[in-house]
């Protein structure tokens, strides 16, 4: 089955008792048993819930994964993956990582004895030097946030395999429509479902998918044992949102390109970071591993100051100044003071994250209105 058909049908069947075409919200914490241990596959809603099961099967299908598990947030999904490791295990990750992931790694898991290295993975030779006999996991995010660097998933996977480590890809920015890490050899794919998959900025949720039954068993054990599960109402909302993922993504990509080209030609703009440009340093890899370039982009102003960026952001009317991304509505943010404020300025600047950098999540409105809004704010 192709992507759009799977988005609408995978994991979903008319309700066996009523014929309801849409998966009901099974708002129940527990399920009746005929005799102790004899039940219809559901005992207690932390362990299994039919609305969640339908969504997990759907998202697994979209990532070409055999197994999938949903969590109460993207970070809860990441947390479950880290809980499969033991003190002394080492993790190699990217140097421009989602801020919340960086915080979870360094502020929570370092104190439990996990060791992290953050390196520039667009340069594969740096990766070679980072492996040690204790490396268990390589964590990548591509495109990266907010610099829109692209990491070659197949190359990283190959190197990780040689060193006996598994590769996890945070696929949030691309969405399963544009990039499928499992097909590129990754062991685990992770999503902040909050973003493109849900698509309407009304749910916080996470997902972990894999083809490896042993990994899935561990993740499933932690899902139940730690209990960071999403409720059935949220699962219903995501089932509803995901049905249009392919249609939304096409429009996000189209609008993203229009906005990127407009900004690139604007006098007040210094640099535009969007992997669809021929002169983007990782354009060839993006073309190889992604179906299209997505709706996320960042740009820096010629007058590189926080106050200039703030004045542009304050003038925007169609773009909403807010954290997050991937919804139908366009959002703008200032990474240096918002999502990436916890990263020291020196470290930020080294990666190109300047004081005037503005990140856009280009929505699916009419692109003429988005461009007019930016034109007005920049002038
Ligand atoms: C938002 C985000 C997360 C965290 O997900 P939550 O649902 O907010 O917990 C992780 N990775 C990326 C790339 C994100 O954008």
Short mmCIF file of C-alpha atoms and ligand atoms in Angstrom, two decimals:
data_model
loop_
_atom_site.label_atom_id
_atom_site.label_comp_id
_atom_site.label_asym_id
_atom_site.label_seq_id
_atom_site.Cartn_x
_atom_site.Cartn_y
_atom_site.Cartn_z
CA UNK A 1 0.00 0.00 0.00
CA UNK A 2 1.17 3.53 -0.69
CA UNK A 3 1.59 6.27 1.91
CA UNK A 4 -1.75 8.12 1.62
CA UNK A 5 -3.77 4.92 1.75
CA UNK A 6 -1.83 3.74 4.80
CA UNK A 7 -2.27 7.11 6.55
CA UNK A 8 -6.03 6.72 6.24
CA UNK A 9 -6.47 2.98 6.75
CA UNK A 10 -3.51 1.29 8.49
CA UNK A 11 -4.37 -0.12 11.91
CA UNK A 12 -8.01 0.90 11.65
CA UNK A 13 -11.01 -1.35 11.29
CA UNK A 14 -14.71 -0.68 11.83
CA UNK A 15 -15.49 -1.16 15.54
CA UNK A 16 -16.42 -4.83 16.02
CA UNK A 17 -19.38 -4.14 18.34
CA UNK A 18 -21.11 -1.24 16.56
CA UNK A 19 -19.55 -0.93 13.11
CA UNK A 20 -18.35 2.63 13.92
CA UNK A 21 -16.07 3.57 11.03
CA UNK A 22 -13.87 5.86 13.11
CA UNK A 23 -11.92 4.26 15.95
CA UNK A 24 -13.83 5.10 19.16
CA UNK A 25 -12.22 6.88 22.12
CA UNK A 26 -12.04 4.00 24.59
CA UNK A 27 -12.22 6.22 27.66
CA UNK A 28 -11.79 3.43 30.20
CA UNK A 29 -9.01 2.53 32.62
CA UNK A 30 -9.89 -1.15 32.88
CA UNK A 31 -11.49 -4.03 30.93
CA UNK A 32 -13.79 -6.85 32.13
CA UNK A 33 -12.31 -10.34 32.33
CA UNK A 34 -14.42 -13.48 31.87
CA UNK A 35 -12.25 -15.48 34.23
CA UNK A 36 -8.95 -14.36 35.81
CA UNK A 37 -6.49 -13.80 32.96
CA UNK A 38 -9.13 -14.61 30.32
CA UNK A 39 -9.90 -11.40 28.39
CA UNK A 40 -10.15 -9.86 24.93
CA UNK A 41 -6.51 -8.69 24.83
CA UNK A 42 -7.03 -5.67 27.07
CA UNK A 43 -6.61 -5.63 30.87
CA UNK A 44 -5.63 -2.19 32.09
CA UNK A 45 -5.26 0.98 30.04
CA UNK A 46 -1.63 1.73 30.95
CA UNK A 47 -0.75 -1.64 29.40
CA UNK A 48 -3.09 -1.55 26.37
CA UNK A 49 -5.93 0.62 25.09
CA UNK A 50 -7.72 -0.04 21.77
CA UNK A 51 -7.55 3.60 20.61
CA UNK A 52 -3.81 3.66 21.31
CA UNK A 53 -3.30 0.27 19.63
CA UNK A 54 -4.98 1.53 16.44
CA UNK A 55 -2.70 4.60 16.40
CA UNK A 56 0.45 2.59 17.16
CA UNK A 57 -0.28 0.24 14.25
CA UNK A 58 -0.94 3.21 11.98
CA UNK A 59 2.28 5.08 12.81
CA UNK A 60 4.35 1.87 12.58
CA UNK A 61 2.94 1.33 9.08
CA UNK A 62 3.85 4.88 8.01
CA UNK A 63 7.47 4.30 9.08
CA UNK A 64 7.61 0.81 7.52
CA UNK A 65 8.29 -0.49 11.04
CA UNK A 66 6.93 -3.80 12.31
CA UNK A 67 6.40 -2.41 15.81
CA UNK A 68 5.34 0.94 17.25
CA UNK A 69 4.65 2.40 20.70
CA UNK A 70 3.14 5.75 21.65
CA UNK A 71 4.16 7.88 24.63
CA UNK A 72 2.81 10.90 26.49
CA UNK A 73 5.31 13.20 24.72
CA UNK A 74 8.27 13.07 22.36
CA UNK A 75 10.61 13.36 25.32
CA UNK A 76 8.85 10.46 27.07
CA UNK A 77 9.52 8.42 23.91
CA UNK A 78 13.21 9.43 24.02
CA UNK A 79 13.29 8.65 27.74
CA UNK A 80 12.07 5.10 27.08
CA UNK A 81 14.89 4.52 24.57
CA UNK A 82 17.53 5.73 27.05
CA UNK A 83 16.11 3.42 29.73
CA UNK A 84 17.21 0.44 27.62
CA UNK A 85 20.85 1.45 28.41
CA UNK A 86 22.99 0.82 31.49
CA UNK A 87 25.48 2.91 33.52
CA UNK A 88 28.77 3.16 31.61
CA UNK A 89 27.11 2.91 28.21
CA UNK A 90 28.10 5.63 25.77
CA UNK A 91 25.95 7.58 23.32
CA UNK A 92 27.17 9.65 20.39
CA UNK A 93 24.87 12.44 19.33
CA UNK A 94 24.74 15.50 17.12
CA UNK A 95 25.92 18.93 18.24
CA UNK A 96 22.79 20.80 17.17
CA UNK A 97 20.23 18.68 18.87
CA UNK A 98 16.68 19.58 19.94
CA UNK A 99 17.16 21.48 23.22
CA UNK A 100 14.87 19.25 25.27
CA UNK A 101 16.73 16.13 24.12
CA UNK A 102 20.05 17.75 25.06
CA UNK A 103 18.64 18.63 28.50
CA UNK A 104 17.32 15.06 29.06
CA UNK A 105 20.68 13.58 28.04
CA UNK A 106 22.90 15.90 30.10
CA UNK A 107 20.77 16.92 33.09
CA UNK A 108 18.96 13.64 33.73
CA UNK A 109 20.84 10.70 32.24
CA UNK A 110 24.43 11.78 32.85
CA UNK A 111 23.73 11.46 36.58
CA UNK A 112 22.67 7.85 36.02
CA UNK A 113 26.06 7.04 34.49
CA UNK A 114 25.34 7.33 30.76
CA UNK A 115 28.04 9.16 28.82
CA UNK A 116 27.30 11.48 25.90
CA UNK A 117 29.41 13.01 23.14
CA UNK A 118 28.00 15.73 20.91
CA UNK A 119 29.71 16.01 17.56
CA UNK A 120 29.27 17.43 14.08
CA UNK A 121 27.90 14.43 12.21
CA UNK A 122 27.75 16.09 8.82
CA UNK A 123 31.47 15.18 8.88
CA UNK A 124 31.62 11.36 9.05
CA UNK A 125 35.32 11.30 9.96
CA UNK A 126 34.53 12.93 13.30
CA UNK A 127 32.14 10.06 13.96
CA UNK A 128 34.87 7.44 13.44
CA UNK A 129 36.98 9.00 16.18
CA UNK A 130 34.08 9.13 18.63
CA UNK A 131 33.42 5.38 18.91
CA UNK A 132 34.75 3.53 21.96
CA UNK A 133 34.21 -0.10 23.02
CA UNK A 134 31.35 1.19 25.24
CA UNK A 135 29.43 2.99 22.48
CA UNK A 136 25.94 1.47 22.46
CA UNK A 137 23.85 4.02 20.65
CA UNK A 138 24.13 6.75 18.02
CA UNK A 139 21.37 9.36 18.23
CA UNK A 140 20.75 11.52 15.18
CA UNK A 141 18.30 14.19 14.26
CA UNK A 142 18.04 15.27 10.61
CA UNK A 143 17.25 17.87 9.41
CA UNK A 144 18.72 19.47 12.54
CA UNK A 145 17.08 22.21 14.53
CA UNK A 146 17.36 25.12 13.83
CA UNK A 147 20.34 25.08 11.40
CA UNK A 148 18.74 22.62 8.96
CA UNK A 149 21.91 20.55 8.56
CA UNK A 150 21.40 17.16 6.96
CA UNK A 151 23.09 14.01 8.29
CA UNK A 152 23.59 11.03 5.99
CA UNK A 153 21.55 8.35 7.76
CA UNK A 154 22.89 5.40 5.72
CA UNK A 155 26.52 6.37 6.39
CA UNK A 156 25.96 6.78 10.13
CA UNK A 157 24.08 3.46 10.31
CA UNK A 158 26.92 1.66 8.53
CA UNK A 159 29.53 3.05 10.92
CA UNK A 160 27.40 2.34 14.00
CA UNK A 161 26.87 -1.28 12.87
CA UNK A 162 30.64 -1.77 12.47
CA UNK A 163 31.03 -0.72 16.11
CA UNK A 164 28.12 -2.80 17.41
CA UNK A 165 25.97 0.24 18.22
CA UNK A 166 22.35 0.85 17.29
CA UNK A 167 21.20 3.98 15.46
CA UNK A 168 18.18 5.98 16.54
CA UNK A 169 16.78 8.72 14.29
CA UNK A 170 14.59 11.54 15.61
CA UNK A 171 12.49 11.94 12.47
CA UNK A 172 10.27 14.76 13.77
CA UNK A 173 11.36 17.49 11.33
CA UNK A 174 11.00 15.38 8.19
CA UNK A 175 7.86 13.42 9.19
CA UNK A 176 7.33 9.85 7.95
CA UNK A 177 6.08 11.25 4.65
CA UNK A 178 9.44 12.75 3.67
CA UNK A 179 11.92 10.34 5.24
CA UNK A 180 11.84 6.74 6.53
CA UNK A 181 14.94 5.97 8.64
CA UNK A 182 14.12 2.26 9.05
CA UNK A 183 14.30 1.87 5.25
CA UNK A 184 17.77 3.46 5.43
CA UNK A 185 18.91 0.86 7.99
CA UNK A 186 18.24 2.68 11.29
CA UNK A 187 17.32 0.41 14.20
CA UNK A 188 14.86 2.80 15.81
CA UNK A 189 12.81 5.78 14.62
CA UNK A 190 11.46 8.30 17.12
CA UNK A 191 8.94 11.13 16.66
CA UNK A 192 7.57 14.05 18.54
CA UNK A 193 4.04 13.27 17.29
CA UNK A 194 3.17 16.74 18.65
CA UNK A 195 4.54 18.26 15.44
CA UNK A 196 3.73 17.22 11.82
CA UNK A 197 2.08 13.86 12.54
CA UNK A 198 -0.59 15.37 14.76
CA UNK A 199 -0.39 18.52 12.67
CA UNK A 200 -2.91 20.75 14.43
CA UNK A 201 -1.00 21.99 17.50
CA UNK A 202 -3.49 20.44 19.90
CA UNK A 203 -1.73 17.33 21.22
CA UNK A 204 1.60 16.46 22.90
CA UNK A 205 2.72 12.90 22.11
CA UNK A 206 5.68 10.71 21.16
CA UNK A 207 6.34 7.56 19.14
CA UNK A 208 9.03 4.87 18.95
CA UNK A 209 9.13 2.42 16.02
CA UNK A 210 11.46 -0.47 15.19
CA UNK A 211 11.72 -3.68 13.18
CA UNK A 212 13.75 -5.37 15.91
CA UNK A 213 11.51 -7.56 18.14
CA UNK A 214 14.02 -7.51 21.03
CA UNK A 215 14.14 -3.70 21.04
CA UNK A 216 10.37 -3.47 20.79
CA UNK A 217 9.98 -5.84 23.72
CA UNK A 218 12.24 -3.62 25.85
CA UNK A 219 10.43 -0.44 24.77
CA UNK A 220 7.05 -2.10 25.43
CA UNK A 221 8.22 -3.24 28.87
CA UNK A 222 9.31 0.32 29.73
CA UNK A 223 6.13 1.80 28.27
CA UNK A 224 4.14 -0.27 30.77
CA UNK A 225 6.63 -0.27 33.64
CA UNK A 226 7.33 3.49 33.61
CA UNK A 227 3.84 4.33 32.36
CA UNK A 228 4.32 7.49 30.26
CA UNK A 229 1.38 6.60 28.00
CA UNK A 230 -0.92 8.96 26.07
CA UNK A 231 -4.64 9.00 26.85
CA UNK A 232 -7.27 7.73 24.40
CA UNK A 233 -8.62 11.22 23.58
CA UNK A 234 -5.18 12.34 22.40
CA UNK A 235 -4.76 9.10 20.41
CA UNK A 236 -8.08 9.83 18.69
CA UNK A 237 -6.99 13.36 17.80
CA UNK A 238 -3.75 12.05 16.27
CA UNK A 239 -5.62 9.36 14.32
CA UNK A 240 -7.75 12.16 12.93
CA UNK A 241 -4.77 14.39 12.17
CA UNK A 242 -2.59 11.73 10.56
CA UNK A 243 -5.20 10.99 7.87
CA UNK A 244 -4.18 14.20 6.10
CA UNK A 245 -0.43 14.02 6.76
CA UNK A 246 0.51 13.44 3.10
CA UNK A 247 -1.75 16.25 1.85
CA UNK A 248 -0.51 18.67 4.48
CA UNK A 249 3.15 17.82 3.88
CA UNK A 250 2.89 18.52 0.14
CA UNK A 251 1.59 21.99 0.95
CA UNK A 252 4.17 22.56 3.72
CA UNK A 253 6.90 21.71 1.20
CA UNK A 254 5.45 23.97 -1.50
CA UNK A 255 4.98 26.92 0.86
CA UNK A 256 8.39 26.32 2.44
CA UNK A 257 10.03 26.64 -0.95
CA UNK A 258 8.14 29.84 -1.83
CA UNK A 259 9.08 31.45 1.49
CA UNK A 260 12.73 30.28 1.30
CA UNK A 261 13.13 31.77 -2.21
CA UNK A 262 11.48 35.03 -1.18
CA UNK A 263 13.77 35.41 1.85
CA UNK A 264 16.88 34.56 -0.15
CA UNK A 265 16.17 37.44 -2.52
CA UNK A 266 15.46 39.96 0.28
CA UNK A 267 17.96 42.75 1.01
CA UNK A 268 17.61 42.59 4.79
CA UNK A 269 18.32 38.86 4.91
CA UNK A 270 21.85 37.54 5.26
CA UNK A 271 21.51 33.74 5.04
CA UNK A 272 18.61 31.33 4.53
CA UNK A 273 18.98 27.78 5.81
CA UNK A 274 16.77 25.45 3.77
CA UNK A 275 18.01 22.07 2.44
CA UNK A 276 16.27 22.55 -0.91
CA UNK A 277 18.78 25.15 -2.15
CA UNK A 278 21.42 23.78 -4.56
CA UNK A 279 24.10 25.60 -2.55
CA UNK A 280 23.02 24.15 0.82
CA UNK A 281 26.14 22.20 1.95
CA UNK A 282 24.17 18.95 2.42
CA UNK A 283 21.72 19.39 -0.49
CA UNK A 284 22.80 16.16 -2.22
CA UNK A 285 22.21 14.06 0.89
CA UNK A 286 18.83 15.69 1.47
CA UNK A 287 17.89 14.83 -2.11
CA UNK A 288 19.03 11.25 -1.62
CA UNK A 289 17.26 10.48 1.63
CA UNK A 290 14.22 12.77 1.65
CA UNK A 291 11.25 12.90 -0.73
CA UNK A 292 11.11 16.68 -0.48
CA UNK A 293 12.59 19.45 1.67
CA UNK A 294 9.84 20.20 4.18
CA UNK A 295 8.39 23.36 5.64
CA UNK A 296 11.07 24.22 8.20
CA UNK A 297 13.65 26.91 7.54
CA UNK A 298 15.75 29.47 9.38
CA UNK A 299 17.19 32.80 8.31
CA UNK A 300 19.65 35.33 9.70
CA UNK A 301 19.43 39.10 9.26
CA UNK A 302 22.15 41.30 7.79
CA UNK A 303 21.86 43.46 10.90
CA UNK A 304 22.74 40.64 13.28
CA UNK A 305 21.23 41.65 16.60
CA UNK A 306 18.63 40.23 18.91
CA UNK A 307 16.72 43.52 18.97
CA UNK A 308 16.42 43.56 15.16
CA UNK A 309 15.13 39.97 15.19
CA UNK A 310 12.66 40.83 17.96
CA UNK A 311 11.30 43.80 16.01
CA UNK A 312 10.72 41.58 12.93
CA UNK A 313 9.02 38.93 15.07
CA UNK A 314 6.80 41.49 16.79
CA UNK A 315 5.57 42.84 13.45
CA UNK A 316 4.47 39.48 12.02
CA UNK A 317 0.69 39.11 11.87
CA UNK A 318 0.00 35.83 10.02
CA UNK A 319 3.00 34.01 11.53
CA UNK A 320 2.43 33.47 15.26
CA UNK A 321 5.41 33.96 17.55
CA UNK A 322 5.49 30.64 19.41
CA UNK A 323 7.56 27.56 20.15
CA UNK A 324 6.79 24.27 18.39
CA UNK A 325 6.31 23.46 14.71
CA UNK A 326 4.52 21.27 12.22
CA UNK A 327 0.98 22.60 12.64
CA UNK A 328 -1.26 23.86 9.84
CA UNK A 329 -0.61 27.45 11.02
CA UNK A 330 2.68 29.22 10.41
CA UNK A 331 4.89 29.85 13.43
CA UNK A 332 8.01 31.94 13.93
CA UNK A 333 10.53 31.66 16.72
CA UNK A 334 13.81 33.09 17.98
CA UNK A 335 15.99 30.05 18.84
CA UNK A 336 18.68 32.00 20.73
CA UNK A 337 16.20 33.27 23.33
CA UNK A 338 13.50 30.56 23.10
CA UNK A 339 14.16 26.91 22.16
CA UNK A 340 17.98 27.09 22.41
CA UNK A 341 18.40 29.58 25.27
CA UNK A 342 19.93 26.87 27.50
CA UNK A 343 22.88 26.40 25.08
CA UNK A 344 25.84 28.71 25.89
CA UNK A 345 26.17 31.62 23.41
CA UNK A 346 29.71 30.65 22.31
CA UNK A 347 28.52 27.15 21.47
CA UNK A 348 25.50 28.54 19.62
CA UNK A 349 27.58 30.95 17.55
CA UNK A 350 30.06 28.20 16.63
CA UNK A 351 27.21 26.34 14.94
CA UNK A 352 25.91 29.43 13.11
CA UNK A 353 23.04 30.06 15.51
CA UNK A 354 23.43 33.84 15.59
CA UNK A 355 21.53 36.41 17.65
CA UNK A 356 19.30 37.39 14.72
CA UNK A 357 18.44 33.87 13.58
CA UNK A 358 14.70 33.38 13.09
CA UNK A 359 13.17 29.94 12.63
CA UNK A 360 9.98 29.46 10.65
CA UNK A 361 7.56 26.58 10.62
CA UNK A 362 5.80 27.37 7.36
CA UNK A 363 2.14 26.36 7.56
CA UNK A 364 -0.40 25.53 4.89
CA UNK A 365 -2.04 28.94 4.49
CA UNK A 366 -1.90 30.69 1.08
CA UNK A 367 1.77 31.40 0.46
CA UNK A 368 1.06 34.91 -0.91
CA UNK A 369 -0.20 35.95 2.53
CA UNK A 370 2.84 34.46 4.26
CA UNK A 371 5.23 36.27 1.94
CA UNK A 372 3.32 39.56 2.30
CA UNK A 373 3.52 39.18 6.09
CA UNK A 374 7.30 38.67 5.98
CA UNK A 375 7.73 41.48 3.45
CA UNK A 376 5.89 43.87 5.76
CA UNK A 377 7.81 42.78 8.89
CA UNK A 378 11.22 43.03 7.17
CA UNK A 379 10.68 46.49 5.70
C1 LIG B 1 9.45 18.88 19.93
C2 LIG B 1 10.57 17.98 19.65
C3 LIG B 1 10.92 16.95 20.53
C4 LIG B 1 10.23 16.76 21.87
O1 LIG B 1 8.91 16.37 21.72
P1 LIG B 1 7.74 16.75 22.75
O2 LIG B 1 6.54 16.14 22.13
O3 LIG B 1 7.70 18.24 22.87
O4 LIG B 1 8.12 16.11 24.07
C5 LIG B 1 11.96 16.11 20.18
N1 LIG B 1 12.64 16.28 19.02
C6 LIG B 1 12.33 17.25 18.15
C7 LIG B 1 13.12 17.38 16.88
C8 LIG B 1 11.30 18.14 18.44
O5 LIG B 1 11.01 19.12 17.57
#
